[in-house]
Short mmCIF file of the C-alpha atoms (twelve columns), coordinates in Angstrom:
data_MODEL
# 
_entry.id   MODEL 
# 
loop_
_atom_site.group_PDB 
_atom_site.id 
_atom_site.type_symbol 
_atom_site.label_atom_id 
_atom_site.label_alt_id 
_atom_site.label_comp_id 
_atom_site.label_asym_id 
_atom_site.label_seq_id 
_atom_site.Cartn_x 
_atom_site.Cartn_y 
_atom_site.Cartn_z 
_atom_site.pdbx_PDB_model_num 
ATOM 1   C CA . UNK A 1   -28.298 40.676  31.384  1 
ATOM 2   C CA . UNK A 2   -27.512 39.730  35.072  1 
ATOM 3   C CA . UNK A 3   -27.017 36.323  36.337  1 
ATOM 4   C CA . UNK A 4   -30.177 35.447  37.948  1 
ATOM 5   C CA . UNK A 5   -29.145 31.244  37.708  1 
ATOM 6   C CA . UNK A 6   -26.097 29.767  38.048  1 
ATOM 7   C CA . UNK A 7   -26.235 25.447  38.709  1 
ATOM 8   C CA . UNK A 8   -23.994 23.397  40.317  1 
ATOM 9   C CA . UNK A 9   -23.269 21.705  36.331  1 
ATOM 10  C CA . UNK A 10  -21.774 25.611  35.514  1 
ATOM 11  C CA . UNK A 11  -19.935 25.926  38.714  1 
ATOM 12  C CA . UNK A 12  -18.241 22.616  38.303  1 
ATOM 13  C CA . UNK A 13  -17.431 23.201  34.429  1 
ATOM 14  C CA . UNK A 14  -16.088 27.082  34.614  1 
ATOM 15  C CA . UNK A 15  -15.024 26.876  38.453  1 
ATOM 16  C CA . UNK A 16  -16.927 29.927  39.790  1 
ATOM 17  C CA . UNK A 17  -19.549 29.535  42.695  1 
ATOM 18  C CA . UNK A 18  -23.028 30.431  42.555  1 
ATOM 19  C CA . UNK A 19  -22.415 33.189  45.190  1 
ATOM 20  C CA . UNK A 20  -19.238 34.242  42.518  1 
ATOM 21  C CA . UNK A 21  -21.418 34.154  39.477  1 
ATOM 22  C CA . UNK A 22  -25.267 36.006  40.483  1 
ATOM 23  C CA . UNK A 23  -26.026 39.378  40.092  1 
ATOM 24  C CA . UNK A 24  -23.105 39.854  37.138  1 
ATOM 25  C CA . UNK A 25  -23.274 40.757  34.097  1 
ATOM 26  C CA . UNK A 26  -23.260 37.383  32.426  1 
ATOM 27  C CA . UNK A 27  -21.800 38.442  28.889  1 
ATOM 28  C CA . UNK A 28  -19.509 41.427  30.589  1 
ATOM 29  C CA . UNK A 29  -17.994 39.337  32.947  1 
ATOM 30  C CA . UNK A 30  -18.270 35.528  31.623  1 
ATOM 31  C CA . UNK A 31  -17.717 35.316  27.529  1 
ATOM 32  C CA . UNK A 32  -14.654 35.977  25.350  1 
ATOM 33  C CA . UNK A 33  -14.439 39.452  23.317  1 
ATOM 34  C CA . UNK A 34  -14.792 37.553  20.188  1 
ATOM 35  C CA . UNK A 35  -18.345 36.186  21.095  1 
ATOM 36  C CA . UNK A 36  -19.737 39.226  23.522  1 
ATOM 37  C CA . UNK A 37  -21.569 40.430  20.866  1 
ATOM 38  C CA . UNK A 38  -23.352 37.433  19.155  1 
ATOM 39  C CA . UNK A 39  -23.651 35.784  22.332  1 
ATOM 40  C CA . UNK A 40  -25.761 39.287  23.443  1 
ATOM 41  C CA . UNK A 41  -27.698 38.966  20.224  1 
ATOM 42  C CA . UNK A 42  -28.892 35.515  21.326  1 
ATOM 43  C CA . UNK A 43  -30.145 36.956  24.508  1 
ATOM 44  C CA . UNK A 44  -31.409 40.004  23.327  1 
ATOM 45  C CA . UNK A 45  -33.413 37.855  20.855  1 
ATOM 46  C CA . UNK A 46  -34.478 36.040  23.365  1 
ATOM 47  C CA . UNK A 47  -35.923 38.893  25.588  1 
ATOM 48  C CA . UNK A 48  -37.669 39.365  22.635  1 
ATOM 49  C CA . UNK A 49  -39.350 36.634  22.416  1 
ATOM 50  C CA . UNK A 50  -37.139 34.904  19.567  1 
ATOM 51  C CA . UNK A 51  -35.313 31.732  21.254  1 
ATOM 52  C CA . UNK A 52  -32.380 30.037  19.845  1 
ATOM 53  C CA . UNK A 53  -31.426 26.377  19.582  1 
ATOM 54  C CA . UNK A 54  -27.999 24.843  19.431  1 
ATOM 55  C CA . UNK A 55  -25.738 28.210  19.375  1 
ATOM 56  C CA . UNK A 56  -22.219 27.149  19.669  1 
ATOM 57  C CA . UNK A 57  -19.598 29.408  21.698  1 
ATOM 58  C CA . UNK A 58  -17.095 28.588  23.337  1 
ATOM 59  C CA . UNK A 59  -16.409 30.187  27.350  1 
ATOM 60  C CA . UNK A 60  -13.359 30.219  29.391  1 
ATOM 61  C CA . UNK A 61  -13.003 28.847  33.052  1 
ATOM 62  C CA . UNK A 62  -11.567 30.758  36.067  1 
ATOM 63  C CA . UNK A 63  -8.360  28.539  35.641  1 
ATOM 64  C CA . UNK A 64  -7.935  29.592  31.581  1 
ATOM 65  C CA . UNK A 65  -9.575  26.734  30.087  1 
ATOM 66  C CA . UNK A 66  -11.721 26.399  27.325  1 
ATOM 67  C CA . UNK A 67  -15.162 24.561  27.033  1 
ATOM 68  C CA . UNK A 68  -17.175 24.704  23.672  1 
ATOM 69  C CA . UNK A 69  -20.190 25.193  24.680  1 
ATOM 70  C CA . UNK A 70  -23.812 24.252  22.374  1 
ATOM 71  C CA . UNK A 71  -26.781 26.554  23.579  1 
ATOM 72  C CA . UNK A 72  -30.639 26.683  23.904  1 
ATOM 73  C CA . UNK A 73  -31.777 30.150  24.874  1 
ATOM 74  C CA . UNK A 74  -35.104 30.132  26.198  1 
ATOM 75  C CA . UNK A 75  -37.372 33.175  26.869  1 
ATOM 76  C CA . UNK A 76  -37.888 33.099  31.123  1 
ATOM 77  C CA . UNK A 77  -41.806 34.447  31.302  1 
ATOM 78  C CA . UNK A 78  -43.662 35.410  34.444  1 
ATOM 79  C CA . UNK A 79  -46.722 34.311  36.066  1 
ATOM 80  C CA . UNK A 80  -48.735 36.738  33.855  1 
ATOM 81  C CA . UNK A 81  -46.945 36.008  30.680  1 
ATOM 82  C CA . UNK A 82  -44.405 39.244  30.536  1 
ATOM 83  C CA . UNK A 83  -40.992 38.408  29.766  1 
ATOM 84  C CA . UNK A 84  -38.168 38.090  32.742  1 
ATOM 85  C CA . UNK A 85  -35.400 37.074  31.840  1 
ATOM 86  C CA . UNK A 86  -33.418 34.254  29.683  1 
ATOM 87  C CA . UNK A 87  -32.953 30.892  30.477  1 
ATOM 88  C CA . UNK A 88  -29.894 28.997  28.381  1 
ATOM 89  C CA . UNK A 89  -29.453 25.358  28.940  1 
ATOM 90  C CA . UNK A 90  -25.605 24.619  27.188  1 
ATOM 91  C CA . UNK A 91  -24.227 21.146  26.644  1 
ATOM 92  C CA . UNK A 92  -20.405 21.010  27.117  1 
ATOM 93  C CA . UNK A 93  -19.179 19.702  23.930  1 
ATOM 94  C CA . UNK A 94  -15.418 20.172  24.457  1 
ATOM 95  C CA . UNK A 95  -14.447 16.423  23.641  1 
ATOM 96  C CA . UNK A 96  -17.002 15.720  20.959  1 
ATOM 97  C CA . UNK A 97  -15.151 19.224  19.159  1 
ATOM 98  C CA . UNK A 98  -11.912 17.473  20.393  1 
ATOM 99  C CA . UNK A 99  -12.518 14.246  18.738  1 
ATOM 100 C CA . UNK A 100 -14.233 16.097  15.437  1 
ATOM 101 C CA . UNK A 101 -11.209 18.013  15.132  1 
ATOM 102 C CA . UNK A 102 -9.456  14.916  15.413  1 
ATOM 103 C CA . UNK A 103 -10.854 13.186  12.568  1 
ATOM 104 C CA . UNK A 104 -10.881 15.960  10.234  1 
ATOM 105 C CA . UNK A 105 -7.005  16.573  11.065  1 
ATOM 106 C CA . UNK A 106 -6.718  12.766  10.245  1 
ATOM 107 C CA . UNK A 107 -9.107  13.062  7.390   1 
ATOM 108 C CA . UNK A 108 -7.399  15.686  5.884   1 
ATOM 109 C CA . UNK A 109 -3.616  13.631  6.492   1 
ATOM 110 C CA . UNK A 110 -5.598  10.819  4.342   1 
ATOM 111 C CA . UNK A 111 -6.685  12.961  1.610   1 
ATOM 112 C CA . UNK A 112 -3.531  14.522  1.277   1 
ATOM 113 C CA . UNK A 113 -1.519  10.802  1.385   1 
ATOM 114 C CA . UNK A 114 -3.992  9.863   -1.803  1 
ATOM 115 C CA . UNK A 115 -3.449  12.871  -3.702  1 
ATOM 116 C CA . UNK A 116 0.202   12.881  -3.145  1 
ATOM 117 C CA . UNK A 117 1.038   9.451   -3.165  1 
ATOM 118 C CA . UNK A 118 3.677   7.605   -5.431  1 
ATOM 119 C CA . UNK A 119 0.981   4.971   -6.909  1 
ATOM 120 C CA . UNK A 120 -2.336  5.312   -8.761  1 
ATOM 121 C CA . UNK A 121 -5.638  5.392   -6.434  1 
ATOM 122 C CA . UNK A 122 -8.645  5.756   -7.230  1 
ATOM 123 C CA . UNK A 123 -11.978 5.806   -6.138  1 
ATOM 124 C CA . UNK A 124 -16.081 4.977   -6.980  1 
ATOM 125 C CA . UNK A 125 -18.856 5.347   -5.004  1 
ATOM 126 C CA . UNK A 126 -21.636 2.276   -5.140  1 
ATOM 127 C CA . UNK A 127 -23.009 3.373   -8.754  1 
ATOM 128 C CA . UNK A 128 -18.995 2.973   -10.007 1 
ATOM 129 C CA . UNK A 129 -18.775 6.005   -10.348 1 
ATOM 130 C CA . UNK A 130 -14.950 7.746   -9.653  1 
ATOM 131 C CA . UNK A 131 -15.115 9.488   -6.672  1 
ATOM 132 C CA . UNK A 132 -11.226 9.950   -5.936  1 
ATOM 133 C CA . UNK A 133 -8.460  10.299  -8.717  1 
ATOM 134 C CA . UNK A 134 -5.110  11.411  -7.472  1 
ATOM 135 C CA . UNK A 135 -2.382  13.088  -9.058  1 
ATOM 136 C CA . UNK A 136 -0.110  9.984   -9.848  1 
ATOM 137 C CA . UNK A 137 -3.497  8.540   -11.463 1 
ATOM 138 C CA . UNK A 138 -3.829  11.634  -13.620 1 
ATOM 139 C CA . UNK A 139 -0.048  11.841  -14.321 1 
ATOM 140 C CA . UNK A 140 0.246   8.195   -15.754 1 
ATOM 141 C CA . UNK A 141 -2.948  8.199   -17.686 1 
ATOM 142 C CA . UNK A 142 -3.704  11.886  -18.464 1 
ATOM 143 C CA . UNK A 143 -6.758  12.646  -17.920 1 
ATOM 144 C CA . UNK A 144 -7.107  15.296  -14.819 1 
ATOM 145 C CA . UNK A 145 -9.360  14.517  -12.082 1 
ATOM 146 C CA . UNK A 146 -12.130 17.011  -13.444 1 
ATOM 147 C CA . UNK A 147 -11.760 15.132  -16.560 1 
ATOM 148 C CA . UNK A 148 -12.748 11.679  -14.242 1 
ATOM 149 C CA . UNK A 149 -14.644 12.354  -11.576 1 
ATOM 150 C CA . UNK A 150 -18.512 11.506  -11.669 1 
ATOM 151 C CA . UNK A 151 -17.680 9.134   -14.823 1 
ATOM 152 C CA . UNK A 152 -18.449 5.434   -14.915 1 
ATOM 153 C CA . UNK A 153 -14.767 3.928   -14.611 1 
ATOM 154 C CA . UNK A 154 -15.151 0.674   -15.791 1 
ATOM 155 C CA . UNK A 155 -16.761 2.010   -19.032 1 
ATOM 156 C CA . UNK A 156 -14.509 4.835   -19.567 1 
ATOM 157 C CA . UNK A 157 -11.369 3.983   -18.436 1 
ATOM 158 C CA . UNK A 158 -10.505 0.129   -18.498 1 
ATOM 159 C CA . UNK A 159 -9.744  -1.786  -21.797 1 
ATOM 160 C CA . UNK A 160 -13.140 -3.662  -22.890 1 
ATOM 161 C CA . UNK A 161 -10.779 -6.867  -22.692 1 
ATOM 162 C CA . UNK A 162 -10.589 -6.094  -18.518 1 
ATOM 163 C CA . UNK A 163 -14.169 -4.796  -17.910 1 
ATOM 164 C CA . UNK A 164 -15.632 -7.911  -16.608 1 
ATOM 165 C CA . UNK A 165 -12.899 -8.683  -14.483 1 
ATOM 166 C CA . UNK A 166 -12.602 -5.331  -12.912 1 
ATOM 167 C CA . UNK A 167 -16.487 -4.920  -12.725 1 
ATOM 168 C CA . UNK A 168 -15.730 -8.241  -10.607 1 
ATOM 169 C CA . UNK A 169 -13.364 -6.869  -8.496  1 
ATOM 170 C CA . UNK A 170 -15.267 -3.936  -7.612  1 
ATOM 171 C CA . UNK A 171 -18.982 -6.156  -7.103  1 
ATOM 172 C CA . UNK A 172 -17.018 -8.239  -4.441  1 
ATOM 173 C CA . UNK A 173 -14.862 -4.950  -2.746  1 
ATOM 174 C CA . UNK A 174 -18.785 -3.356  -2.591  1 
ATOM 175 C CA . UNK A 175 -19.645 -6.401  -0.867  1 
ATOM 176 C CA . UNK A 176 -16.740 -5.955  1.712   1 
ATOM 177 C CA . UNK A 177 -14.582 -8.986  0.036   1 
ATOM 178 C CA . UNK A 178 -11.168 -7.282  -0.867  1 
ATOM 179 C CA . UNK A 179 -8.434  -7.926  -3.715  1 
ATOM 180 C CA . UNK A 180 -5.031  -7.955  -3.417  1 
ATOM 181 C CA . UNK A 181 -2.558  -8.232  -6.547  1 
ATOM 182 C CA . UNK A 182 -4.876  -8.122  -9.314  1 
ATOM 183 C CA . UNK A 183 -3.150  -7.454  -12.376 1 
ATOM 184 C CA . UNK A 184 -4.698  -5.010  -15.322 1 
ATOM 185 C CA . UNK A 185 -3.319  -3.271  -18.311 1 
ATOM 186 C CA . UNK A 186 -4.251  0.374   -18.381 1 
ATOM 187 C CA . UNK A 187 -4.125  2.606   -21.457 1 
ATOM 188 C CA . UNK A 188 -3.505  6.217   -21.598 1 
ATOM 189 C CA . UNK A 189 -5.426  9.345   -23.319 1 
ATOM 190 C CA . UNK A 190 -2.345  8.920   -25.632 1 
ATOM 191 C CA . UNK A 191 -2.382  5.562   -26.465 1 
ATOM 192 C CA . UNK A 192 0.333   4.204   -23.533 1 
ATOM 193 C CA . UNK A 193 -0.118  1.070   -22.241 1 
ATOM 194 C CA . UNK A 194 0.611   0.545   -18.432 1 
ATOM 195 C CA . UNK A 195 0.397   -2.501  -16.192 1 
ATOM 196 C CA . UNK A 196 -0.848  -2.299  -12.871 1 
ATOM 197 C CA . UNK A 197 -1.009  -4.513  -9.650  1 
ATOM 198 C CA . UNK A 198 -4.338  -3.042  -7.881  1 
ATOM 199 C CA . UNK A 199 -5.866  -3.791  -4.433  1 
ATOM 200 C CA . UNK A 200 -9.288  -2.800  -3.932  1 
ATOM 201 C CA . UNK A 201 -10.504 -1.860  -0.652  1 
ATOM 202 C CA . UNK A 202 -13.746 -1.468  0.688   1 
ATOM 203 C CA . UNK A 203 -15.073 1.759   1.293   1 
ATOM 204 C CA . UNK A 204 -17.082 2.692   4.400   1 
ATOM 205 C CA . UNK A 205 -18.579 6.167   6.594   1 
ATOM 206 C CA . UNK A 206 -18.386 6.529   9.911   1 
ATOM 207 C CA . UNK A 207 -21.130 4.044   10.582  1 
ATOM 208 C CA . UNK A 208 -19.850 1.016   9.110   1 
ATOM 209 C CA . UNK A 209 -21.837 1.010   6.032   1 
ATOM 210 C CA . UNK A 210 -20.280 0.320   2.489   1 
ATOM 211 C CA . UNK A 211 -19.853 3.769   0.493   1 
ATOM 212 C CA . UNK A 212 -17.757 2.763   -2.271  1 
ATOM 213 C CA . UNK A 213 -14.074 1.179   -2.725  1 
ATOM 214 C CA . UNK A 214 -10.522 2.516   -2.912  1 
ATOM 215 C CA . UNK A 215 -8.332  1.012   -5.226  1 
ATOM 216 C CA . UNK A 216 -4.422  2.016   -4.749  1 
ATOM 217 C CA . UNK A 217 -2.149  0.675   -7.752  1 
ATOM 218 C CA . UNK A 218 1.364   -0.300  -8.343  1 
ATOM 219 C CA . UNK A 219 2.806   0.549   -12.066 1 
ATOM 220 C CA . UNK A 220 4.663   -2.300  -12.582 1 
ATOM 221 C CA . UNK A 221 4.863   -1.841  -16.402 1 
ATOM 222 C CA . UNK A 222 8.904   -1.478  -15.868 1 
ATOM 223 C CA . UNK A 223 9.177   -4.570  -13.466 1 
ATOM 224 C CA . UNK A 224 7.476   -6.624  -15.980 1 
ATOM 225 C CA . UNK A 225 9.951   -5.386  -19.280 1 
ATOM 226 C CA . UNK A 226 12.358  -6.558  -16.754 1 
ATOM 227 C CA . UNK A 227 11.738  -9.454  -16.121 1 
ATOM 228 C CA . UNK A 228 10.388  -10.057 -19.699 1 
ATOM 229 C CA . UNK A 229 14.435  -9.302  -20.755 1 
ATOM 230 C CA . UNK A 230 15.415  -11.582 -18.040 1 
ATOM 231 C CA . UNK A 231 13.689  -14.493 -18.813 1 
ATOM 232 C CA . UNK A 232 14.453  -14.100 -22.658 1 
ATOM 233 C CA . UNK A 233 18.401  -13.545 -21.192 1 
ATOM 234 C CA . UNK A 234 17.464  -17.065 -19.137 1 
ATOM 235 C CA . UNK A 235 16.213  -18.651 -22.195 1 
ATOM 236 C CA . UNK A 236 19.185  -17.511 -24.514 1 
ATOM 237 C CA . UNK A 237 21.292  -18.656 -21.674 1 
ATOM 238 C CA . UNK A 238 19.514  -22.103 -21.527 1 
ATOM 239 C CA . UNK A 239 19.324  -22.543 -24.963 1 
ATOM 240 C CA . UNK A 240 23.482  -22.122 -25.270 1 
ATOM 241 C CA . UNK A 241 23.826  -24.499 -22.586 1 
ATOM 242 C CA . UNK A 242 22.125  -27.076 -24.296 1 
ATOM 243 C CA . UNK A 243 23.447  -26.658 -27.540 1 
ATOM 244 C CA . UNK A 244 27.070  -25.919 -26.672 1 
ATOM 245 C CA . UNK A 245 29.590  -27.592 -28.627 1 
ATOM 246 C CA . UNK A 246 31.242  -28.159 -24.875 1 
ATOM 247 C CA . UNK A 247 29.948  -30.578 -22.316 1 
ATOM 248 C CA . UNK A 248 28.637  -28.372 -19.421 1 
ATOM 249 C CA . UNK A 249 27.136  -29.696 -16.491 1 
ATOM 250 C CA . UNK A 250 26.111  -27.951 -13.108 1 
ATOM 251 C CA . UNK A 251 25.517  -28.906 -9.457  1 
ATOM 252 C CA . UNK A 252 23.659  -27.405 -6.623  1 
ATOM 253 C CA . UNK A 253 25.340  -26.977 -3.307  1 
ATOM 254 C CA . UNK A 254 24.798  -30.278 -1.938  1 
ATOM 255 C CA . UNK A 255 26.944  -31.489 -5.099  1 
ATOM 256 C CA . UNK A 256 23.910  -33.319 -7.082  1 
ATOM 257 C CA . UNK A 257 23.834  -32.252 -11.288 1 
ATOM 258 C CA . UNK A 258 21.160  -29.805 -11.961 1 
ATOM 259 C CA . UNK A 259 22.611  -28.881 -15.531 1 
ATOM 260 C CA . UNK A 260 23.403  -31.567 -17.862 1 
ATOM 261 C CA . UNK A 261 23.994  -30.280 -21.653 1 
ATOM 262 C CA . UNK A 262 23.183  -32.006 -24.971 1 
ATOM 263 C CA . UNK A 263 27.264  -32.507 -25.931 1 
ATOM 264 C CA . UNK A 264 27.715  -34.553 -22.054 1 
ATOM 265 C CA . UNK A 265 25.003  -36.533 -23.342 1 
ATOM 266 C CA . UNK A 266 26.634  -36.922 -26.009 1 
ATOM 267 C CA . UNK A 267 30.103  -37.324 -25.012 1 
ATOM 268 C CA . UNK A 268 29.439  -39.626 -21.789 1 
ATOM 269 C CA . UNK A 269 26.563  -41.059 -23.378 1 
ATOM 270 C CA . UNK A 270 24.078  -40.360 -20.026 1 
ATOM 271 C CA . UNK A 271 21.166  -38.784 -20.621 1 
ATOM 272 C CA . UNK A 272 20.095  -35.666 -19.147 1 
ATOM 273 C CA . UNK A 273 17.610  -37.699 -17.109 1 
ATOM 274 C CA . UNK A 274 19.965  -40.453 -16.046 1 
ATOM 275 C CA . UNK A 275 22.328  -37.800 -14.468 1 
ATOM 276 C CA . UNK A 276 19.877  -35.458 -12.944 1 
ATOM 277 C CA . UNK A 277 19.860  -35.115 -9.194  1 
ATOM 278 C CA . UNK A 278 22.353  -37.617 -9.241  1 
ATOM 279 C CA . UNK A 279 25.919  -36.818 -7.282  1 
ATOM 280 C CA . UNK A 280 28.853  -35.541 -9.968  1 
ATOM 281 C CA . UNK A 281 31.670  -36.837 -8.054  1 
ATOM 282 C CA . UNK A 282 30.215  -40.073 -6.859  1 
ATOM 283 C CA . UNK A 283 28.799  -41.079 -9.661  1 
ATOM 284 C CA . UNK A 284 30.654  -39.682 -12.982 1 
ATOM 285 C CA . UNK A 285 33.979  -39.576 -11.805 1 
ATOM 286 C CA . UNK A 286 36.748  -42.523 -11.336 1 
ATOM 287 C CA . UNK A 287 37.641  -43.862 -7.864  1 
ATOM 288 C CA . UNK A 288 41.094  -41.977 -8.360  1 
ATOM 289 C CA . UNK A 289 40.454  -38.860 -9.566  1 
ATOM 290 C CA . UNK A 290 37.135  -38.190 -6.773  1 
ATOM 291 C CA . UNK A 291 38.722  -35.879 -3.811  1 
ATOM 292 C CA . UNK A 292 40.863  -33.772 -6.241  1 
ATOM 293 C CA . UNK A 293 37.305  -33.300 -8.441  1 
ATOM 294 C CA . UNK A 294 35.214  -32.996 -5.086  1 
ATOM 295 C CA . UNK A 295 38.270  -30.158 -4.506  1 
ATOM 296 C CA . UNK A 296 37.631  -28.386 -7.289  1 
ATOM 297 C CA . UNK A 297 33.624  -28.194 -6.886  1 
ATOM 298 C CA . UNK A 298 33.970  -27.090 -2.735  1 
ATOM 299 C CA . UNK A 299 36.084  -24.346 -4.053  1 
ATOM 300 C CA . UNK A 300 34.142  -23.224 -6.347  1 
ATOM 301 C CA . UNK A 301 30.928  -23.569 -3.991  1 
ATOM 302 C CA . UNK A 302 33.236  -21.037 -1.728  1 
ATOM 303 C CA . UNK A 303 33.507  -18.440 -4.788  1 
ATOM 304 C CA . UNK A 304 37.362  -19.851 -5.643  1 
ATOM 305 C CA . UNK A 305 36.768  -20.448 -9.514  1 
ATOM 306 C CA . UNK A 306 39.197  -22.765 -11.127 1 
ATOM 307 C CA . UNK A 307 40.545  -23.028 -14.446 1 
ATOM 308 C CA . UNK A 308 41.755  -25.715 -17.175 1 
ATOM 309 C CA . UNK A 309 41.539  -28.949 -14.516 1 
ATOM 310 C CA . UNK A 310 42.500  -31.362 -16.487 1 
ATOM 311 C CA . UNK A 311 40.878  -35.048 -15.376 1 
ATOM 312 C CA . UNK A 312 39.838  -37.976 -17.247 1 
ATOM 313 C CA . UNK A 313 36.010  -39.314 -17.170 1 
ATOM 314 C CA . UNK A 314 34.675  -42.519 -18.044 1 
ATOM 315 C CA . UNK A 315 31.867  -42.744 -20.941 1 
ATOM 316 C CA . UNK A 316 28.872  -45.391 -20.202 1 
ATOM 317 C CA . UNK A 317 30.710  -47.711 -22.450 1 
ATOM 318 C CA . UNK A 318 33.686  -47.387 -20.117 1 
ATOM 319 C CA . UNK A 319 35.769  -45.429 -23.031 1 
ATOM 320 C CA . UNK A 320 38.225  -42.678 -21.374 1 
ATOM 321 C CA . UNK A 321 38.050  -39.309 -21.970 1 
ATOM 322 C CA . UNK A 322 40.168  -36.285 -21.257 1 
ATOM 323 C CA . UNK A 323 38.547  -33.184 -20.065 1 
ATOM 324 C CA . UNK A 324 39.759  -29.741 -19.592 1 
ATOM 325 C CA . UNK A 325 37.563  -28.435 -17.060 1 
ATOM 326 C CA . UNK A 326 36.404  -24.340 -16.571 1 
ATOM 327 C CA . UNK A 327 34.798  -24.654 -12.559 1 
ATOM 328 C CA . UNK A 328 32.443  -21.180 -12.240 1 
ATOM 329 C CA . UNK A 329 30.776  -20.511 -9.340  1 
ATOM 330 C CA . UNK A 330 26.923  -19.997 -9.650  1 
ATOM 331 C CA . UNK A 331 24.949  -17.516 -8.021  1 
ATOM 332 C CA . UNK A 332 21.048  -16.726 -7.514  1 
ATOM 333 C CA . UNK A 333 19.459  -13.150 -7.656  1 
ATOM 334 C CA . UNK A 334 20.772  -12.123 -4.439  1 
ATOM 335 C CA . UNK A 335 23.996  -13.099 -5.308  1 
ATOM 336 C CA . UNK A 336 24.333  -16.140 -2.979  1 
ATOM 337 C CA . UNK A 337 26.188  -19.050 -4.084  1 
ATOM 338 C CA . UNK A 338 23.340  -22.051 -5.450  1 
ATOM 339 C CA . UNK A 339 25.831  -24.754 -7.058  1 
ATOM 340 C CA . UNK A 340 28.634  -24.472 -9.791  1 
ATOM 341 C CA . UNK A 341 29.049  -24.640 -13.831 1 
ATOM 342 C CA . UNK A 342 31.501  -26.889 -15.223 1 
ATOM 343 C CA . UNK A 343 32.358  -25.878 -18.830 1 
ATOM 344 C CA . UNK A 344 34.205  -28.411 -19.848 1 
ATOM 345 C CA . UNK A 345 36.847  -29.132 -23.374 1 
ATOM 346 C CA . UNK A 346 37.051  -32.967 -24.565 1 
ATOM 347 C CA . UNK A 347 40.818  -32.685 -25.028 1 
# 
């Protein structure tokens, strides 16, 4: 077991000299605790004829640092065929187990992000069969990811309304075209109905090639009730506008009408297409009554609401009327101002 070869490739690597390293005891002197014994089972084996490819170990330098090393141990014969000694021929492979540990530390970050995550993912291999099934997937739905995995997902778990669609979306992510936004209803072991905003990804190894696809989802199911009530709210809204027994009008910020109600028709006897777009103070009010009405509108436009303004307006047959005027100021979603109502009383 003495060192009987020692290269310039070893020196350089574990910092001893050839004069530092011949004639000791190569497992004694040279490899960790942990590894003196299978490392002297290699050897041994290979005194004995028995040689050993690719035996990984790692070995310290002089200076305290570790090298993984990956080792052939060749049987070292004499001219008449006896055995001599051991050659090993090792391969530093420090970085590659750098870089492997690497990517199974990130691998593992990833696989813990899809399990974890706050949305729906999934994943099928090329076949379409599920592969991945996280726990927001199996929470929503409720069927566990034993319950999933290695099943067709298109044929067992999407409505036969969607299957096309999503067999679609999953043809083009396996041909490395992804979708964003795609919108599916989902329904639950218990009946539930969900509605989901999907992106499918293509799914690839380490060499590039196509493996499968991911698809992460957003339950949007309470963003679309939502906004279901609000337009209905928006509708009801619309719908009293145009069928108050008040003229209402309303302007954007630039003063033009962008609200023009059935009873100002009625009343003025414009139509809602001869006023729209068309400026309120230049147009509908008299000469006299313009900058005290163009007052009233600015303040409002700065959030300073007025009440009962009382001004006369002139109907498209020239006839007078008095009007008691309500000036709201109007607001858009994030709460900046976007015009003014008038709610107006033909007093």
């Amino acid at each position: 077991g003495k060192v009987t070869e020692w290269n310039a490739k070893a020196s350089s690597l574990l910092g001893y000299s050839k004069e530092e390293a011949m004639g000791k005891h190569l497992v004694q002197r040279f490899i960790t605790e942990e590894y003196k014994h299978s490392v002297e089972e290699v050897l041994k084996a290979a005194l004995n004829g028995r040689e050993t490819a690719n035996f990984e170990f790692p070995m310290f330098s002089k200076s305290g640092e570790r090298a993984d090393i990956l080792l052939n141990a060749t049987t070292r014969r004499g001219p008449s065929g006896e055995v001599i000694g051991v050659i090993g021929v090792g391969q530093d492979i420090t970085q590659i187990r750098q870089i492997t540990s690497e990517q199974e530390r990130v691998a593992d970050d990833l696989s813990r992000l899809i399990e974890f995550a706050n949305a729906p993912i999934f994943g099928v291999d090329l076949e379409g069969m599920v592969t991945e099934w996280n726990k927001k997937a199996a929470t929503m739905l409720s069927y566990s990811k034993e319950q999933t995995l290695g099943k067709n997902l298109v044929q067992n778990f999407i409505q036969p309304e969607n299957r096309r669609s999503v067999s679609e979306v999953l043809t083009k992510a396996m041909a490395g075209q992804d979708t964003a936004n795609y919108e599916l209803t989902l329904l639950s072991k218990h009946g539930q109905r969900f509605t989901v905003l999907l992106n499918a990804t293509t799914r690839r190894d380490g060499k590039g090639n196509i493996t499968g696809v991911v698809g992460v989802g957003q339950d949007i199911t309470e963003l679309n009730q939502v906004l279901a009530e609000s337009k209905r709210v928006a509708d009801d809204l619309t719908r009293l506008i145009d069928t108050a027994n008040a003229p209402i009008f309303g302007i954007d910020t630039f003063g033009k009408v962008t609200e023009w109600n059935a009873k100002a028709s009625q009343l003025l006897g414009y139509t809602k297409e001869e006023a729209m777009g068309k400026s309120m103070v230049q147009n509908f009010i008299t000469e006299d009554y313009k900058k005290s009405v163009g007052e009233v509108l600015a303040g409002a436009l700065l959030g300073k609401e007025t009440a009962n303004f009382e001004f006369p307006m002139f109907t498209k047959q020239n006839d007078r009327i008095d009007i008691l005027l309500n000036a709201t100021t109007r607001r858009g979603p994030d709460g900046d101002v976007i015009g003014v109502i008038g709610v107006g009383q033909d007093i």
